[in-house]
Amino acid sequence: TQLLEQSPQFLSIQEGENLTVYCNSSSVFSSLQWYRQEPGEGPVLLVTVVTGGEVKKLKRLTFQFGDARKDSSLHITAAQPGDTGLYLCAGGGWGGSNYKLTFGKGTLLTVNP
Amino acid sequence: GAGVSQSPSNKVTEKGKDVELRCDPISGHTALYWYRQSLGQGLEFLIYFQGNSAPDKSGLPSDRFSAERTGGSVSTLTIQRTQQEDSAVYLCASSTSGLTGEQYFGPGTRLTVT
């Protein structure tokens, strides 16, 4: 069974601070996706990384996929209250099963004004 | 355009009753997924439909769970003889392609079994 462990589970910071969320596994994934979920809504895809060592930047968010394709990180610079939410990482299966995503339990981020 | 819709948004049922949860995917999306999100747990894959192919039911937790997709569009997840451990948010997602398409999630149905 593939497992993805996210840390920290909870994170409460002040507006303007930087933060990093980690996603680790002993399994190798074809891709790694990061989602953000707000209360009462479904997750929304933020990014997909598919190449080991890949780094993607989206405004204040930086995503990295580990060289061995087993881990990933999400770094947010100068966090804002609008960044508050549940951040989920998900690893894709291989070959014909790459649609089958394995999700971590999530990091609940609260950014206080 | 319209996103993935799910109904009902909330469902409270008594233990032992059957429930049906509905998902309307985005028009034109051939792939449809069901997930379960329990308190303190990540999203758990339940079942995957792709076009007319046989569904991948490998994530269904027991034979009390079943799902259908009629006409390649609307899907219904049925839970028979509900148990308290079935209480969770059931999320549906759809994508243009099962292999590469981004999954768009609906808002979920919160099921509470009393």
PDB file of N, CA, C and O in Angstrom, chain A residues 6 32-38 42-48 63 74 85-91 99 101-103 106-107, chain B residues 35 43 93 101-105:
ATOM      1  N   GLN A   6       2.223  13.759   5.231  1.00  0.00           N
ATOM      2  CA  GLN A   6       2.385  15.203   5.152  1.00  0.00           C
ATOM      3  C   GLN A   6       2.748  15.759   6.519  1.00  0.00           C
ATOM      4  O   GLN A   6       2.257  15.303   7.554  1.00  0.00           O
ATOM      5  N   LEU A  32       3.318  14.056  -8.929  1.00  0.00           N
ATOM      6  CA  LEU A  32       2.920  14.524  -7.606  1.00  0.00           C
ATOM      7  C   LEU A  32       2.070  15.773  -7.823  1.00  0.00           C
ATOM      8  O   LEU A  32       2.493  16.690  -8.548  1.00  0.00           O
ATOM      9  N   GLN A  33       0.910  15.768  -7.217  1.00  0.00           N
ATOM     10  CA  GLN A  33       0.008  16.900  -7.355  1.00  0.00           C
ATOM     11  C   GLN A  33      -0.224  17.546  -5.991  1.00  0.00           C
ATOM     12  O   GLN A  33      -0.213  16.866  -4.968  1.00  0.00           O
ATOM     13  N   TRP A  34      -0.444  18.841  -6.002  1.00  0.00           N
ATOM     14  CA  TRP A  34      -0.812  19.574  -4.794  1.00  0.00           C
ATOM     15  C   TRP A  34      -2.186  20.206  -5.019  1.00  0.00           C
ATOM     16  O   TRP A  34      -2.449  20.793  -6.076  1.00  0.00           O
ATOM     17  N   TYR A  35      -3.033  20.050  -4.006  1.00  0.00           N
ATOM     18  CA  TYR A  35      -4.380  20.603  -4.033  1.00  0.00           C
ATOM     19  C   TYR A  35      -4.577  21.516  -2.820  1.00  0.00           C
ATOM     20  O   TYR A  35      -3.932  21.355  -1.781  1.00  0.00           O
ATOM     21  N   ARG A  36      -5.543  22.442  -2.966  1.00  0.00           N
ATOM     22  CA  ARG A  36      -5.982  23.247  -1.840  1.00  0.00           C
ATOM     23  C   ARG A  36      -7.491  23.059  -1.703  1.00  0.00           C
ATOM     24  O   ARG A  36      -8.228  23.125  -2.703  1.00  0.00           O
ATOM     25  N   GLN A  37      -7.922  22.820  -0.475  1.00  0.00           N
ATOM     26  CA  GLN A  37      -9.342  22.569  -0.231  1.00  0.00           C
ATOM     27  C   GLN A  37      -9.847  23.530   0.844  1.00  0.00           C
ATOM     28  O   GLN A  37      -9.224  23.662   1.900  1.00  0.00           O
ATOM     29  N   GLU A  38     -10.966  24.173   0.556  1.00  0.00           N
ATOM     30  CA  GLU A  38     -11.605  25.053   1.530  1.00  0.00           C
ATOM     31  C   GLU A  38     -12.835  24.355   2.095  1.00  0.00           C
ATOM     32  O   GLU A  38     -13.386  23.439   1.481  1.00  0.00           O
ATOM     33  N   GLY A  42     -14.733  20.930  -2.733  1.00  0.00           N
ATOM     34  CA  GLY A  42     -13.796  19.900  -3.125  1.00  0.00           C
ATOM     35  C   GLY A  42     -12.405  20.475  -3.332  1.00  0.00           C
ATOM     36  O   GLY A  42     -12.239  21.689  -3.458  1.00  0.00           O
ATOM     37  N   PRO A  43     -11.391  19.624  -3.363  1.00  0.00           N
ATOM     38  CA  PRO A  43     -10.024  20.102  -3.602  1.00  0.00           C
ATOM     39  C   PRO A  43      -9.890  20.730  -4.990  1.00  0.00           C
ATOM     40  O   PRO A  43     -10.552  20.304  -5.939  1.00  0.00           O
ATOM     41  N   VAL A  44      -9.008  21.717  -5.078  1.00  0.00           N
ATOM     42  CA  VAL A  44      -8.712  22.370  -6.352  1.00  0.00           C
ATOM     43  C   VAL A  44      -7.233  22.180  -6.649  1.00  0.00           C
ATOM     44  O   VAL A  44      -6.388  22.457  -5.791  1.00  0.00           O
ATOM     45  N   LEU A  45      -6.941  21.704  -7.840  1.00  0.00           N
ATOM     46  CA  LEU A  45      -5.562  21.435  -8.216  1.00  0.00           C
ATOM     47  C   LEU A  45      -4.750  22.730  -8.310  1.00  0.00           C
ATOM     48  O   LEU A  45      -5.164  23.694  -8.946  1.00  0.00           O
ATOM     49  N   LEU A  46      -3.573  22.720  -7.655  1.00  0.00           N
ATOM     50  CA  LEU A  46      -2.657  23.855  -7.735  1.00  0.00           C
ATOM     51  C   LEU A  46      -1.575  23.610  -8.774  1.00  0.00           C
ATOM     52  O   LEU A  46      -1.254  24.483  -9.583  1.00  0.00           O
ATOM     53  N   VAL A  47      -1.003  22.408  -8.755  1.00  0.00           N
ATOM     54  CA  VAL A  47       0.116  22.115  -9.643  1.00  0.00           C
ATOM     55  C   VAL A  47       0.294  20.610  -9.773  1.00  0.00           C
ATOM     56  O   VAL A  47      -0.086  19.851  -8.878  1.00  0.00           O
ATOM     57  N   THR A  48       0.866  20.198 -10.891  1.00  0.00           N
ATOM     58  CA  THR A  48       1.315  18.820 -11.100  1.00  0.00           C
ATOM     59  C   THR A  48       2.781  18.857 -11.470  1.00  0.00           C
ATOM     60  O   THR A  48       3.172  19.605 -12.377  1.00  0.00           O
ATOM     61  N   PHE A  63       6.856  24.792  -5.736  1.00  0.00           N
ATOM     62  CA  PHE A  63       6.664  23.354  -5.569  1.00  0.00           C
ATOM     63  C   PHE A  63       7.914  22.634  -6.059  1.00  0.00           C
ATOM     64  O   PHE A  63       8.481  22.987  -7.080  1.00  0.00           O
ATOM     65  N   LEU A  74       6.051  22.134  -0.655  1.00  0.00           N
ATOM     66  CA  LEU A  74       5.328  23.337  -1.087  1.00  0.00           C
ATOM     67  C   LEU A  74       5.798  24.472  -0.190  1.00  0.00           C
ATOM     68  O   LEU A  74       5.669  24.385   1.037  1.00  0.00           O
ATOM     69  N   GLY A  85      -6.286  27.290   4.287  1.00  0.00           N
ATOM     70  CA  GLY A  85      -7.000  26.153   3.715  1.00  0.00           C
ATOM     71  C   GLY A  85      -6.277  24.858   4.028  1.00  0.00           C
ATOM     72  O   GLY A  85      -5.254  24.837   4.708  1.00  0.00           O
ATOM     73  N   LEU A  86      -6.832  23.775   3.522  1.00  0.00           N
ATOM     74  CA  LEU A  86      -6.231  22.451   3.684  1.00  0.00           C
ATOM     75  C   LEU A  86      -5.432  22.135   2.421  1.00  0.00           C
ATOM     76  O   LEU A  86      -5.974  22.131   1.323  1.00  0.00           O
ATOM     77  N   TYR A  87      -4.156  21.893   2.575  1.00  0.00           N
ATOM     78  CA  TYR A  87      -3.281  21.585   1.451  1.00  0.00           C
ATOM     79  C   TYR A  87      -3.042  20.078   1.418  1.00  0.00           C
ATOM     80  O   TYR A  87      -2.599  19.486   2.401  1.00  0.00           O
ATOM     81  N   LEU A  88      -3.315  19.494   0.277  1.00  0.00           N
ATOM     82  CA  LEU A  88      -3.217  18.050   0.090  1.00  0.00           C
ATOM     83  C   LEU A  88      -2.216  17.733  -1.005  1.00  0.00           C
ATOM     84  O   LEU A  88      -2.229  18.368  -2.065  1.00  0.00           O
ATOM     85  N   CYS A  89      -1.362  16.751  -0.754  1.00  0.00           N
ATOM     86  CA  CYS A  89      -0.524  16.249  -1.832  1.00  0.00           C
ATOM     87  C   CYS A  89      -1.078  14.897  -2.274  1.00  0.00           C
ATOM     88  O   CYS A  89      -1.728  14.201  -1.491  1.00  0.00           O
ATOM     89  N   ALA A  90      -0.835  14.557  -3.519  1.00  0.00           N
ATOM     90  CA  ALA A  90      -1.349  13.308  -4.068  1.00  0.00           C
ATOM     91  C   ALA A  90      -0.364  12.756  -5.076  1.00  0.00           C
ATOM     92  O   ALA A  90       0.107  13.493  -5.953  1.00  0.00           O
ATOM     93  N   GLY A  91      -0.060  11.473  -4.956  1.00  0.00           N
ATOM     94  CA  GLY A  91       0.868  10.829  -5.866  1.00  0.00           C
ATOM     95  C   GLY A  91       0.125   9.987  -6.888  1.00  0.00           C
ATOM     96  O   GLY A  91      -0.848   9.306  -6.552  1.00  0.00           O
ATOM     97  N   TYR A  99      -4.122   7.355 -13.088  1.00  0.00           N
ATOM     98  CA  TYR A  99      -5.278   8.114 -12.639  1.00  0.00           C
ATOM     99  C   TYR A  99      -5.529   7.891 -11.147  1.00  0.00           C
ATOM    100  O   TYR A  99      -6.217   8.680 -10.509  1.00  0.00           O
ATOM    101  N   LEU A 101      -4.926   8.218  -7.657  1.00  0.00           N
ATOM    102  CA  LEU A 101      -4.148   9.087  -6.800  1.00  0.00           C
ATOM    103  C   LEU A 101      -4.157   8.595  -5.358  1.00  0.00           C
ATOM    104  O   LEU A 101      -5.198   8.204  -4.829  1.00  0.00           O
ATOM    105  N   THR A 102      -2.979   8.647  -4.739  1.00  0.00           N
ATOM    106  CA  THR A 102      -2.838   8.385  -3.314  1.00  0.00           C
ATOM    107  C   THR A 102      -2.657   9.729  -2.620  1.00  0.00           C
ATOM    108  O   THR A 102      -1.691  10.440  -2.915  1.00  0.00           O
ATOM    109  N   PHE A 103      -3.568  10.056  -1.730  1.00  0.00           N
ATOM    110  CA  PHE A 103      -3.551  11.356  -1.071  1.00  0.00           C
ATOM    111  C   PHE A 103      -2.921  11.269   0.310  1.00  0.00           C
ATOM    112  O   PHE A 103      -3.076  10.270   1.039  1.00  0.00           O
ATOM    113  N   GLY A 106      -3.129  15.728   4.610  1.00  0.00           N
ATOM    114  CA  GLY A 106      -3.298  17.163   4.494  1.00  0.00           C
ATOM    115  C   GLY A 106      -2.608  17.971   5.576  1.00  0.00           C
ATOM    116  O   GLY A 106      -2.307  17.470   6.667  1.00  0.00           O
ATOM    117  N   THR A 107      -2.337  19.225   5.245  1.00  0.00           N
ATOM    118  CA  THR A 107      -1.824  20.210   6.188  1.00  0.00           C
ATOM    119  C   THR A 107      -2.837  21.338   6.259  1.00  0.00           C
ATOM    120  O   THR A 107      -3.144  21.962   5.232  1.00  0.00           O
TER     121      THR A 107
ATOM    122  N   TYR B  35     -14.386   9.438  -4.389  1.00  0.00           N
ATOM    123  CA  TYR B  35     -13.458   9.386  -3.268  1.00  0.00           C
ATOM    124  C   TYR B  35     -14.253   9.506  -1.971  1.00  0.00           C
ATOM    125  O   TYR B  35     -15.362  10.037  -1.946  1.00  0.00           O
ATOM    126  N   LEU B  43      -8.007  11.759   1.289  1.00  0.00           N
ATOM    127  CA  LEU B  43      -8.987  11.260   0.342  1.00  0.00           C
ATOM    128  C   LEU B  43      -8.643   9.828  -0.026  1.00  0.00           C
ATOM    129  O   LEU B  43      -7.503   9.498  -0.338  1.00  0.00           O
ATOM    130  N   ALA B  93     -15.284  13.413  -8.745  1.00  0.00           N
ATOM    131  CA  ALA B  93     -14.452  14.228  -9.620  1.00  0.00           C
ATOM    132  C   ALA B  93     -14.603  13.739 -11.048  1.00  0.00           C
ATOM    133  O   ALA B  93     -14.951  12.572 -11.282  1.00  0.00           O
ATOM    134  N   GLY B 101      -5.743  13.853 -17.600  1.00  0.00           N
ATOM    135  CA  GLY B 101      -6.597  14.998 -17.359  1.00  0.00           C
ATOM    136  C   GLY B 101      -6.629  15.431 -15.908  1.00  0.00           C
ATOM    137  O   GLY B 101      -6.605  14.619 -14.989  1.00  0.00           O
ATOM    138  N   GLU B 102      -6.681  16.735 -15.693  1.00  0.00           N
ATOM    139  CA  GLU B 102      -6.843  17.297 -14.357  1.00  0.00           C
ATOM    140  C   GLU B 102      -8.199  16.887 -13.818  1.00  0.00           C
ATOM    141  O   GLU B 102      -9.208  16.965 -14.517  1.00  0.00           O
ATOM    142  N   GLN B 103      -8.229  16.471 -12.563  1.00  0.00           N
ATOM    143  CA  GLN B 103      -9.473  16.078 -11.925  1.00  0.00           C
ATOM    144  C   GLN B 103     -10.147  17.302 -11.310  1.00  0.00           C
ATOM    145  O   GLN B 103      -9.521  18.021 -10.529  1.00  0.00           O
ATOM    146  N   TYR B 104     -11.393  17.524 -11.666  1.00  0.00           N
ATOM    147  CA  TYR B 104     -12.191  18.602 -11.119  1.00  0.00           C
ATOM    148  C   TYR B 104     -13.173  17.988 -10.124  1.00  0.00           C
ATOM    149  O   TYR B 104     -13.948  17.105 -10.484  1.00  0.00           O
ATOM    150  N   PHE B 105     -13.117  18.486  -8.897  1.00  0.00           N
ATOM    151  CA  PHE B 105     -13.916  17.905  -7.830  1.00  0.00           C
ATOM    152  C   PHE B 105     -15.226  18.659  -7.623  1.00  0.00           C
ATOM    153  O   PHE B 105     -15.291  19.884  -7.776  1.00  0.00           O
TER     154      PHE B 105
END
